[in-house]
Amino acid sequence: MTKLKGYMGRVLFIDLTSKTFKDFPWTDEDRDRTIGGKIMAGDILLNHITPNMKAFDEDNWLVVTTGPLTGCNSPSSSRFNISTISPLTNIITSSNCGGRFGYWLKRTGFDGVIISGKADVLTWVEITEDDVKFHEVPEMAGMLTTEAQKHLPTGSGKLVIGPAGENKVLYSCVFSGERTAGRGGVGAVFGDKNLKAVTTYGKKEVEVYNKEKLDKINAQWTKTLKNHPITGAQLSKLGTAGLVAPMQAHRILATKNFSDGRFDNFAKVSGEKMADKYLVANAGCNSCPMKCERRVMFEGKNIKGPELETLGLLGPNLLNDDLEKIIKWNYELDELGIDTISAAGSVAFAMELNEKGMWDNGLNFGETDNLSEIWEDIAYRRGIGDDLANGTRIMSEKYGGKEFAINAKGMELAAYEPRGAVGHGLGYATANRGGCHLNAGYMVVLEGLGLNVDSYTTKGKAGLTVMFQNVMEGASAAGFCVFTSYAILPGFVVKRPSSLIAKIVNTVMKYSLPVTFIFDRLPMLLPINVPIMQYPRVISAATGLKYNFGKFLRAGERGYNTERLANVILGQPVSKDADTLPGRLTDEEQVKGDSKTKVPLEVMKKTYYKLRGWKDGAPTRKTLKRVGVRVPECAKEVFLYD
């Protein structure tokens, strides 16, 4: 139990092998130290894993966690997290999701659920306030994600996998409604455990510490989000798809397997085109004022439209300018339970292998009429789909082409071409879960998609990357959508990018390393609350914990180091070579003859590691002690640095 508010005070532990359940010990000190969400999950996994444990080991845990603000009606706070060992990367993945599952999990009285073991037959786990029931559901085998959810009780939180998860596609997803825990292959871990579905239902209310204060902050923050040019205008009007045009302008729109940053026919797959021809409504997660989800009509169905990553990677990156096909494929991939980012990246890589004569697979850039069949082949591991289901890294080990296998740590990159935003490239390389734009710190929003800090300079980029990684880590742990962090950027600068004050702000950011050093290494020197950073104030009002800006940044830093240490224990090489990008991005110029159009990764990494207190990509004992990570006994077997 807990003396704190915002939390329900219990964590559920389920063993699928024995069909038993019990409470998992989690104290108020643990809650204060981790906030919740992905930091909580990372701490739980760090103290469970053993060296070289694998994703499909029976003792690999699925850790589903909420944040203290989940269910408290704060803006954009309906998120929950699933962490586990990824079958795609062999290190920790944390997959964040909207939908309603987290809300209903808290209403059952639990802040999180840990799932261990392996069921004998395909199983649906039903969690209520008073009981956990294990239902054998062989009849659900092969069900698509929508059909599977219709098979479950209405009015409950739902997690399901599709055929791809059952067949252990290494980048298969878990779905809650139409929202996706999309990256790292959490669906494959569900499938390996014979876990088709989890449902939650309860009537417990989430109590908050100071409702009057929380309501006041929520109202102020909602107003800020609605009035900001990114969260209130761009995301509401065009969704994430609205980024296609500015990405084109800044040479960061991944094109033809990241061989370029611009696509001549970009307008045909843009957010503007989708709004003009297909959009029927805006939608969004619980308590979200941004409503960035696009509802589109396709073949008489009102369905979720594709996000920016899907548009970019199934469009320009395949040399495809047919938006209707992308809408169709997005729906098909969701139904099969497949991550659109990794699927698209894997197909683009296979197309280039075929183009170079390295793998005769029949896939060609610009020829996409057969891709609906390819998605099914991936989901059921048929024909070339069996190779594609393993992702680009494993395919490159079989067929060659590692220099253009576009991944980091085994995870395919999002749609931002980092040679047009080199700080974002640093984030890709250093992200704990691999080629993720959000775990990377989303530096591209400073390098053209919000502010205009010089896209090609290395100055300031390491410090800003660390700071934004820590901020997003903390925001996610509390239960917030990381899109809320865009409102940190001064709106007047975003609105007038060519103004004198915008130029001054961008220049100051370029030379901000001394300031970000304090944020990154000495956050406890900042026992203040910053008006544009609402997260600490909201956490305090909801829980009763005493959070300020410095403590919030330290929690994010702690979470980042926790996952990094777990990765070292799992066998990630303790070497700077682990934090890397494929040669195409670091060695080849995007614009021929322009040496600045490649990612100067090694230069930025040196500063990044100093700020993190890491040596060759691993946190030292001194750093772990400074940030408050609990180091497990098994770390002594692999730990190299004092």
XYZ file of C-alpha atoms in Angstrom:
642
model
C 0.000 0.000 0.000
C 0.973 3.638 -0.170
C 0.627 6.855 1.817
C 0.952 8.825 -1.403
C -1.854 10.004 -3.651
C -2.003 9.564 -7.421
C -0.792 6.001 -6.995
C -3.018 2.993 -6.308
C -0.359 1.428 -4.080
C -0.159 -2.080 -5.543
C 1.785 -3.860 -8.286
C 0.465 -7.199 -9.544
C 2.751 -10.143 -10.358
C 1.369 -12.884 -12.635
C 2.996 -16.237 -13.394
C 1.542 -17.719 -16.579
C 3.272 -21.054 -16.058
C 1.647 -21.804 -12.707
C -1.449 -19.630 -13.316
C -0.874 -17.829 -10.016
C -0.676 -14.193 -8.960
C 0.479 -12.133 -6.002
C 1.491 -8.623 -4.985
C 4.945 -7.456 -6.039
C 6.794 -5.399 -3.385
C 7.017 -1.716 -4.342
C 7.503 0.951 -1.689
C 6.844 4.676 -1.459
C 10.595 5.198 -1.598
C 10.549 3.329 -4.924
C 7.715 5.533 -6.150
C 9.558 8.714 -5.208
C 12.760 7.482 -6.835
C 11.272 6.348 -10.143
C 8.035 8.402 -10.470
C 6.424 5.496 -12.367
C 6.043 4.422 -16.002
C 9.173 3.458 -17.887
C 11.596 4.434 -15.098
C 9.694 2.188 -12.699
C 9.699 -0.623 -15.277
C 13.409 -0.169 -15.969
C 14.218 -0.409 -12.263
C 12.136 -3.570 -11.899
C 13.846 -5.203 -14.886
C 17.335 -4.091 -13.821
C 16.913 -5.921 -10.539
C 15.554 -9.054 -12.229
C 17.594 -9.696 -15.356
C 20.767 -11.766 -15.488
C 23.661 -11.549 -17.932
C 22.690 -12.655 -21.439
C 19.018 -13.312 -20.581
C 17.046 -13.402 -23.848
C 13.673 -12.074 -24.925
C 12.163 -15.521 -25.406
C 13.404 -16.918 -22.102
C 10.480 -17.997 -19.944
C 11.798 -15.827 -17.129
C 11.846 -12.651 -19.209
C 9.263 -10.340 -17.664
C 6.719 -8.142 -19.369
C 6.370 -5.067 -17.142
C 3.288 -2.922 -17.780
C 3.293 0.322 -15.795
C 1.303 3.519 -15.436
C 2.345 6.925 -14.171
C 0.926 8.727 -11.130
C -0.911 11.171 -13.432
C -2.625 8.431 -15.437
C -6.324 8.813 -14.688
C -5.943 12.233 -13.004
C -7.343 14.280 -15.913
C -4.141 16.180 -16.505
C -3.639 17.089 -20.165
C -2.374 14.226 -22.336
C -1.783 11.919 -19.361
C -3.401 8.655 -20.424
C -0.169 6.899 -21.364
C 1.110 3.576 -20.098
C 4.329 1.695 -20.765
C 5.382 -1.870 -21.599
C 9.026 -2.776 -20.954
C 10.748 -6.077 -21.601
C 13.821 -7.545 -23.278
C 13.385 -6.885 -26.985
C 13.693 -9.796 -29.421
C 14.658 -7.254 -32.100
C 17.564 -5.622 -30.239
C 18.309 -8.110 -27.395
C 18.326 -5.194 -24.942
C 15.611 -3.380 -22.976
C 12.758 -1.903 -24.948
C 10.165 0.462 -23.503
C 7.067 0.782 -25.645
C 4.706 3.625 -24.784
C 1.006 3.619 -25.613
C -2.189 5.658 -25.336
C -5.580 4.001 -25.406
C -7.522 3.180 -22.262
C -5.659 0.220 -20.792
C -3.616 2.256 -18.306
C -6.712 4.061 -17.045
C -8.552 0.784 -16.427
C -5.499 -0.860 -14.870
C -5.410 1.866 -12.229
C -9.140 1.488 -11.641
C -8.511 -2.166 -10.765
C -6.245 -0.877 -7.981
C -2.847 -1.525 -9.592
C -0.111 0.835 -10.769
C 1.496 -1.926 -12.788
C 1.467 -5.590 -13.675
C 4.433 -7.910 -14.184
C 3.894 -10.990 -16.345
C 6.287 -13.928 -16.148
C 6.354 -17.515 -17.336
C 4.660 -19.103 -20.316
C 1.150 -20.483 -20.751
C 0.621 -23.977 -22.168
C -2.022 -22.785 -24.636
C -3.108 -19.431 -26.008
C -4.403 -17.428 -23.021
C -6.370 -14.315 -22.143
C -5.667 -12.903 -18.661
C -8.580 -11.030 -17.058
C -7.670 -8.646 -14.218
C -10.343 -7.203 -11.927
C -10.280 -5.589 -8.487
C -10.750 -8.904 -6.734
C -9.322 -11.590 -8.970
C -7.140 -12.654 -11.883
C -8.597 -15.243 -14.242
C -6.728 -17.266 -16.830
C -8.875 -18.107 -19.862
C -7.665 -20.613 -22.441
C -8.653 -19.159 -25.822
C -7.460 -21.404 -28.667
C -10.350 -20.028 -30.720
C -8.600 -16.610 -30.746
C -5.562 -17.973 -32.592
C -4.909 -15.959 -35.736
C -7.443 -13.250 -34.902
C -6.641 -9.785 -36.197
C -6.336 -7.061 -33.575
C -9.807 -5.560 -34.070
C -11.507 -8.957 -34.108
C -9.593 -10.027 -30.997
C -10.749 -6.958 -29.063
C -14.363 -7.539 -30.093
C -14.025 -11.026 -28.603
C -13.287 -9.487 -25.169
C -15.639 -7.795 -22.667
C -16.803 -4.301 -23.584
C -16.039 -1.416 -21.245
C -12.648 -2.742 -20.179
C -9.019 -1.950 -20.865
C -7.622 -4.293 -23.490
C -4.240 -5.418 -24.731
C -4.100 -7.797 -27.700
C -1.686 -9.097 -30.295
C -2.357 -10.066 -33.890
C -1.002 -12.954 -35.974
C 2.420 -11.286 -36.165
C 2.839 -11.516 -32.404
C 1.725 -15.142 -32.361
C 4.326 -15.922 -35.041
C 6.996 -13.958 -33.182
C 7.727 -11.343 -35.809
C 10.571 -9.518 -34.085
C 8.874 -6.125 -34.420
C 5.277 -7.128 -33.712
C 3.110 -4.829 -31.581
C 0.576 -4.844 -28.765
C -2.676 -2.937 -29.339
C -5.027 -1.109 -26.988
C -7.999 -0.024 -29.061
C -6.337 1.519 -32.107
C -3.326 2.726 -30.126
C -0.082 0.832 -30.317
C 2.750 -0.214 -28.050
C 4.626 -0.289 -31.287
C 8.363 -0.632 -31.017
C 10.851 -3.294 -30.047
C 8.734 -6.403 -30.538
C 6.710 -6.497 -27.318
C 4.036 -8.346 -29.312
C 6.491 -11.161 -30.017
C 7.163 -11.562 -26.282
C 3.393 -11.800 -25.725
C 3.287 -14.421 -28.466
C 6.171 -16.413 -27.041
C 4.345 -16.523 -23.712
C 1.133 -17.690 -25.454
C -0.500 -14.501 -24.214
C -3.102 -13.305 -26.704
C -4.809 -10.710 -24.527
C -4.980 -8.948 -21.161
C -8.052 -7.074 -19.926
C -8.567 -4.828 -16.910
C -11.721 -3.573 -15.237
C -12.430 -1.955 -11.895
C -14.240 0.896 -10.182
C -11.547 2.280 -7.872
C -10.996 6.028 -8.120
C -7.611 7.705 -8.364
C -7.250 10.130 -5.442
C -5.030 13.194 -5.727
C -3.142 15.108 -3.033
C -4.352 18.648 -3.759
C -7.279 18.638 -6.183
C -7.806 22.386 -6.167
C -4.175 23.069 -7.004
C -4.044 20.259 -9.585
C -7.185 21.527 -11.321
C -5.707 25.019 -11.491
C -2.422 23.782 -12.976
C -4.278 21.525 -15.405
C -6.371 24.449 -16.636
C -3.295 26.648 -17.110
C -1.374 23.887 -18.861
C -4.293 22.997 -21.141
C -4.536 26.655 -22.156
C -0.794 26.724 -22.895
C -1.003 23.583 -25.024
C -4.001 24.892 -26.966
C -2.319 28.237 -27.649
C 1.098 26.906 -28.635
C 1.822 26.875 -32.393
C 2.903 23.225 -32.339
C 0.619 21.562 -29.786
C -2.354 23.840 -30.376
C -2.205 24.514 -34.102
C -0.005 22.134 -36.072
C -0.879 18.909 -34.227
C -4.571 19.775 -34.013
C -4.870 20.857 -37.649
C -2.699 18.307 -39.440
C -1.510 15.848 -36.795
C 2.056 14.570 -36.985
C 1.525 14.279 -40.753
C 1.916 18.058 -40.881
C 5.689 17.557 -40.514
C 6.157 16.099 -44.015
C 6.491 19.517 -45.700
C 8.953 21.058 -43.197
C 10.991 17.848 -43.231
C 11.239 18.172 -47.007
C 12.354 21.778 -46.670
C 15.092 20.883 -44.170
C 16.381 17.774 -46.007
C 15.309 15.408 -43.247
C 12.575 13.433 -45.048
C 13.991 9.896 -45.370
C 13.929 8.959 -49.051
C 14.887 5.722 -50.847
C 16.233 3.883 -47.804
C 17.780 7.060 -46.360
C 19.882 7.706 -49.453
C 18.434 11.224 -49.611
C 16.509 13.733 -47.477
C 14.109 15.034 -50.106
C 11.366 13.478 -52.232
C 10.104 15.268 -55.336
C 6.493 14.154 -54.846
C 6.361 14.787 -51.086
C 3.182 16.903 -51.378
C 1.225 13.857 -52.531
C 1.807 12.127 -49.160
C 1.665 15.189 -46.910
C -0.596 16.081 -44.020
C -2.186 18.771 -46.162
C -3.105 16.190 -48.813
C -4.567 13.849 -46.200
C -6.608 16.683 -44.687
C -7.930 17.805 -48.077
C -8.918 14.394 -49.417
C -9.364 11.865 -46.602
C -9.795 13.502 -43.183
C -13.208 13.139 -41.533
C -12.402 14.029 -37.901
C -9.704 14.687 -35.316
C -9.428 12.363 -32.337
C -7.075 11.658 -29.490
C -6.341 9.925 -26.233
C -8.192 10.525 -22.951
C -7.749 14.038 -21.518
C -5.727 15.225 -24.523
C -6.331 18.778 -25.802
C -4.120 18.259 -28.873
C -6.234 15.590 -30.614
C -3.475 14.715 -33.079
C -5.071 11.467 -34.305
C -6.437 11.647 -37.862
C -9.683 9.805 -38.648
C -9.934 8.990 -42.351
C -12.408 7.214 -44.610
C -11.156 4.215 -46.515
C -13.348 1.726 -48.385
C -16.352 2.881 -46.384
C -14.614 2.512 -43.010
C -13.799 5.269 -40.535
C -10.273 4.270 -39.489
C -7.179 5.712 -37.844
C -5.020 7.535 -40.375
C -1.256 7.100 -40.692
C 1.122 9.059 -38.478
C 4.172 10.923 -39.768
C 6.527 7.954 -39.368
C 4.232 5.731 -41.401
C 3.716 8.360 -44.110
C 7.434 8.978 -44.466
C 8.659 5.411 -44.367
C 5.913 3.839 -46.489
C 6.007 6.825 -48.819
C 9.252 8.609 -49.790
C 11.480 5.934 -48.264
C 9.989 3.390 -50.703
C 9.710 5.965 -53.525
C 5.923 5.678 -53.218
C 3.686 8.747 -53.673
C 0.304 7.015 -53.385
C -1.314 8.218 -50.144
C -4.279 5.886 -50.523
C -1.935 2.908 -50.499
C -0.267 4.169 -47.321
C -3.651 4.522 -45.603
C -4.513 0.968 -46.679
C -1.172 -0.482 -45.575
C -1.321 1.316 -42.226
C -4.683 -0.334 -41.554
C -3.458 -3.755 -42.691
C -0.284 -3.590 -40.589
C -2.300 -2.540 -37.532
C -4.711 -5.433 -38.014
C -1.833 -7.907 -38.315
C -0.097 -6.338 -35.296
C 3.087 -5.121 -37.017
C 5.195 -2.022 -36.288
C 4.909 0.159 -39.401
C 8.324 1.756 -38.815
C 10.335 -1.460 -38.703
C 8.246 -3.116 -41.423
C 8.801 -0.206 -43.803
C 12.492 0.016 -42.951
C 12.949 -3.710 -43.514
C 11.231 -3.572 -46.897
C 13.285 -0.522 -47.974
C 16.482 -2.359 -47.071
C 15.336 -5.451 -48.968
C 14.559 -3.270 -52.011
C 18.087 -1.897 -51.995
C 19.571 -5.369 -51.539
C 17.606 -6.444 -54.599
C 18.665 -3.330 -56.539
C 22.325 -4.065 -55.788
C 22.013 -7.742 -56.740
C 22.653 -8.966 -53.178
C 19.278 -10.682 -52.620
C 16.877 -11.599 -55.400
C 13.591 -10.950 -53.594
C 11.411 -9.256 -56.222
C 11.057 -6.006 -54.239
C 11.774 -2.761 -56.091
C 11.637 0.916 -55.173
C 8.549 2.565 -56.598
C 6.845 -0.763 -57.330
C 4.444 -1.356 -54.463
C 1.392 -3.203 -55.781
C 2.458 -6.392 -53.977
C 3.047 -4.930 -50.504
C -0.315 -5.975 -49.015
C 0.726 -9.571 -49.689
C 4.185 -8.880 -48.246
C 2.667 -7.684 -44.949
C 0.805 -10.987 -44.640
C 3.954 -12.897 -45.574
C 5.766 -11.115 -42.745
C 2.982 -11.769 -40.229
C 2.849 -15.481 -41.069
C 6.589 -15.812 -41.827
C 6.003 -17.085 -45.362
C 8.591 -16.950 -48.148
C 10.710 -13.787 -48.097
C 8.497 -12.612 -45.228
C 10.399 -14.940 -42.914
C 13.574 -12.900 -43.457
C 11.777 -9.565 -43.446
C 10.187 -10.474 -40.082
C 13.639 -10.405 -38.469
C 14.451 -6.786 -39.303
C 17.317 -5.069 -41.078
C 20.179 -5.993 -38.743
C 19.638 -9.745 -38.986
C 19.015 -9.501 -42.746
C 22.297 -7.601 -43.172
C 24.127 -10.357 -41.303
C 22.717 -12.854 -43.809
C 22.856 -10.903 -47.087
C 25.365 -8.104 -46.420
C 24.788 -4.369 -46.777
C 25.380 -3.373 -43.155
C 26.420 0.122 -44.255
C 22.886 0.782 -45.585
C 20.916 -1.365 -43.117
C 19.262 1.632 -41.470
C 19.060 0.779 -37.779
C 20.630 1.608 -34.432
C 21.220 -1.272 -32.026
C 18.965 -3.412 -34.244
C 15.950 -1.070 -34.240
C 14.980 0.581 -37.513
C 15.188 4.386 -37.543
C 12.173 6.667 -37.621
C 11.471 8.831 -40.691
C 13.934 11.660 -39.927
C 17.087 11.584 -42.085
C 19.776 12.610 -39.576
C 22.265 13.986 -42.100
C 19.938 16.987 -42.199
C 19.754 17.195 -38.383
C 22.975 15.884 -36.904
C 21.951 16.291 -33.253
C 19.040 13.992 -33.967
C 21.595 11.530 -35.328
C 23.424 11.633 -31.990
C 20.111 10.882 -30.294
C 19.422 7.889 -32.553
C 22.864 6.457 -31.785
C 22.679 6.929 -28.015
C 18.999 6.026 -27.471
C 18.827 3.125 -25.036
C 16.233 1.167 -26.999
C 17.805 1.739 -30.424
C 16.766 3.845 -33.416
C 13.946 5.709 -31.707
C 13.193 9.396 -32.341
C 11.604 9.936 -28.895
C 14.078 8.023 -26.706
C 16.647 9.964 -28.746
C 15.438 13.253 -27.222
C 13.734 14.348 -30.451
C 16.449 16.871 -31.249
C 14.980 17.380 -34.709
C 12.361 19.659 -33.152
C 15.212 22.074 -32.376
C 16.872 21.546 -35.753
C 14.097 22.711 -38.040
C 10.749 21.379 -36.877
C 10.247 23.939 -34.101
C 13.339 26.045 -33.630
C 16.104 26.520 -36.187
C 19.300 25.737 -34.326
C 21.984 25.120 -36.982
C 21.203 21.613 -38.286
C 24.819 20.797 -39.146
C 26.821 22.173 -36.240
C 28.035 19.961 -33.408
C 28.067 22.920 -31.010
C 25.613 22.520 -28.143
C 24.090 19.342 -29.537
C 25.413 16.897 -26.930
C 24.184 18.980 -24.007
C 20.768 19.580 -25.549
C 20.416 15.889 -26.418
C 21.113 14.781 -22.849
C 18.741 17.400 -21.443
C 15.836 16.517 -23.728
C 16.382 12.792 -23.242
C 16.118 13.305 -19.486
C 13.042 15.550 -19.777
C 11.212 13.037 -21.974
C 12.217 10.187 -19.663
C 10.634 11.977 -16.703
C 7.517 13.054 -18.613
C 6.908 9.517 -19.832
C 7.401 8.105 -16.326
C 4.712 10.425 -14.956
C 2.221 9.193 -17.562
C 2.378 12.083 -20.024
C 2.537 12.052 -23.793
C 5.960 13.404 -24.705
C 4.315 15.699 -27.273
C 3.514 17.954 -24.300
C 7.245 18.737 -24.121
C 6.983 20.700 -27.390
C 5.276 23.460 -25.420
C 8.598 24.042 -23.623
C 9.777 25.769 -26.797
C 8.896 29.491 -26.799
C 5.809 29.849 -28.980
C 6.659 33.337 -30.246
C 9.942 31.996 -31.645
C 8.235 29.038 -33.339
C 5.639 31.383 -34.909
C 8.232 33.838 -36.261
C 11.291 31.771 -37.219
C 12.838 34.604 -39.271
C 12.509 37.295 -36.602
C 15.498 38.831 -34.866
C 14.545 37.350 -31.505
C 14.238 33.885 -33.104
C 17.723 34.219 -34.543
C 19.040 35.267 -31.131
C 17.358 32.295 -29.385
C 18.698 29.838 -31.958
C 22.200 31.249 -31.615
C 22.038 31.086 -27.815
C 20.908 27.445 -28.026
C 23.891 26.722 -30.267
C 26.261 27.937 -27.540
C 24.280 26.565 -24.589
C 26.709 23.867 -23.421
C 27.700 25.636 -20.143
C 24.022 25.986 -19.218
C 23.026 22.478 -20.242
C 25.999 21.170 -18.244
C 24.178 22.313 -15.101
C 20.924 20.737 -16.305
C 22.656 17.490 -17.265
C 25.234 16.958 -14.525
C 24.121 19.169 -11.631
C 20.298 19.299 -11.769
C 20.004 19.349 -7.990
C 21.382 22.899 -8.139
C 17.993 23.833 -9.626
C 15.545 23.498 -6.687
C 13.054 25.711 -8.509
C 9.958 25.441 -10.651
C 10.127 26.826 -14.181
C 6.848 28.217 -15.592
C 7.234 26.462 -18.961
C 8.039 23.119 -17.276
C 4.788 22.001 -15.621
C 5.724 18.376 -14.938
C 7.223 18.828 -11.427
C 4.302 20.983 -10.238
C 1.727 18.501 -11.504
C 3.511 15.515 -9.940
C 3.658 17.327 -6.594
C -0.003 18.378 -6.656
C -1.171 14.891 -7.607
C 1.025 12.791 -5.309
C 2.195 14.934 -2.408
C 5.821 14.242 -3.342
C 8.063 17.298 -3.272
C 9.211 17.653 -6.871
C 10.976 20.609 -8.452
C 12.750 21.168 -11.757
C 16.071 19.773 -10.533
C 14.594 16.680 -8.922
C 12.546 15.990 -12.043
C 15.634 16.172 -14.279
C 17.539 13.927 -11.873
C 14.741 11.336 -12.029
C 14.966 11.361 -15.829
C 18.745 11.021 -15.644
C 18.340 8.136 -13.197
C 15.951 6.390 -15.553
C 18.279 6.773 -18.504
C 21.209 5.317 -16.564
C 19.040 2.493 -15.236
C 18.177 1.267 -18.720
C 21.757 1.726 -19.905
C 23.110 -0.424 -17.051
C 20.494 -3.081 -17.812
C 21.658 -3.129 -21.430
C 25.266 -3.624 -20.331
C 24.223 -6.560 -18.147
C 22.296 -8.069 -21.066
C 25.412 -8.063 -23.206
C 25.432 -4.752 -25.065
C 29.116 -4.237 -25.896
C 30.765 -1.875 -23.447
C 32.214 0.091 -26.304
C 31.598 3.335 -28.104
C 30.915 1.168 -31.163
C 27.561 0.159 -29.653
C 26.280 3.739 -29.937
C 26.610 3.998 -33.688
C 24.807 4.537 -36.986
C 25.185 2.770 -40.332
C 27.971 4.005 -42.574
C 25.580 5.623 -45.031
C 24.723 8.238 -42.404
C 28.179 8.857 -40.923
C 30.483 8.381 -43.922
C 28.462 9.352 -47.023
C 27.465 12.923 -47.829
C 23.753 13.433 -48.336
C 24.526 16.283 -50.728
C 27.484 15.255 -52.856
C 30.432 17.589 -52.362
C 29.057 19.058 -49.122
C 31.042 17.540 -46.275
C 28.773 18.933 -43.587
C 25.855 16.739 -44.763
C 26.886 13.637 -42.843
C 26.576 12.921 -39.125
C 29.830 13.784 -37.242
C 28.901 11.253 -34.609
C 32.229 10.608 -32.905
C 32.828 14.310 -32.215
C 29.450 14.694 -30.502
C 29.699 11.409 -28.613
C 32.849 12.495 -26.773
C 31.022 15.430 -25.218
C 27.853 13.398 -24.707
C 29.710 10.714 -22.718
C 31.402 13.347 -20.549
C 28.059 14.932 -19.728
C 26.514 11.554 -18.960
C 29.482 10.438 -16.863
C 29.921 7.362 -19.054
C 33.017 5.652 -20.358
C 32.729 4.036 -23.803
C 28.960 4.140 -23.507
C 28.661 2.590 -20.031
C 27.873 4.451 -16.794
C 30.686 4.349 -14.252
C 30.166 3.323 -10.642
C 30.651 6.957 -9.636
C 27.888 8.077 -12.000
C 25.452 5.405 -10.834
C 26.028 6.442 -7.240
C 25.613 10.135 -8.115
C 22.269 9.653 -9.846
C 20.941 7.058 -7.362
C 20.694 3.871 -9.443
C 20.416 0.698 -7.354
C 23.150 -1.545 -8.765
C 22.243 -5.260 -8.628
C 24.717 -7.954 -7.638
C 24.873 -9.440 -11.136
C 26.296 -6.162 -12.453
C 29.582 -7.011 -10.746
C 30.094 -9.763 -13.333
C 30.020 -7.345 -16.247
C 30.932 -3.976 -14.797
C 34.219 -2.582 -16.029
C 34.580 0.984 -14.858
C 35.061 2.620 -11.467
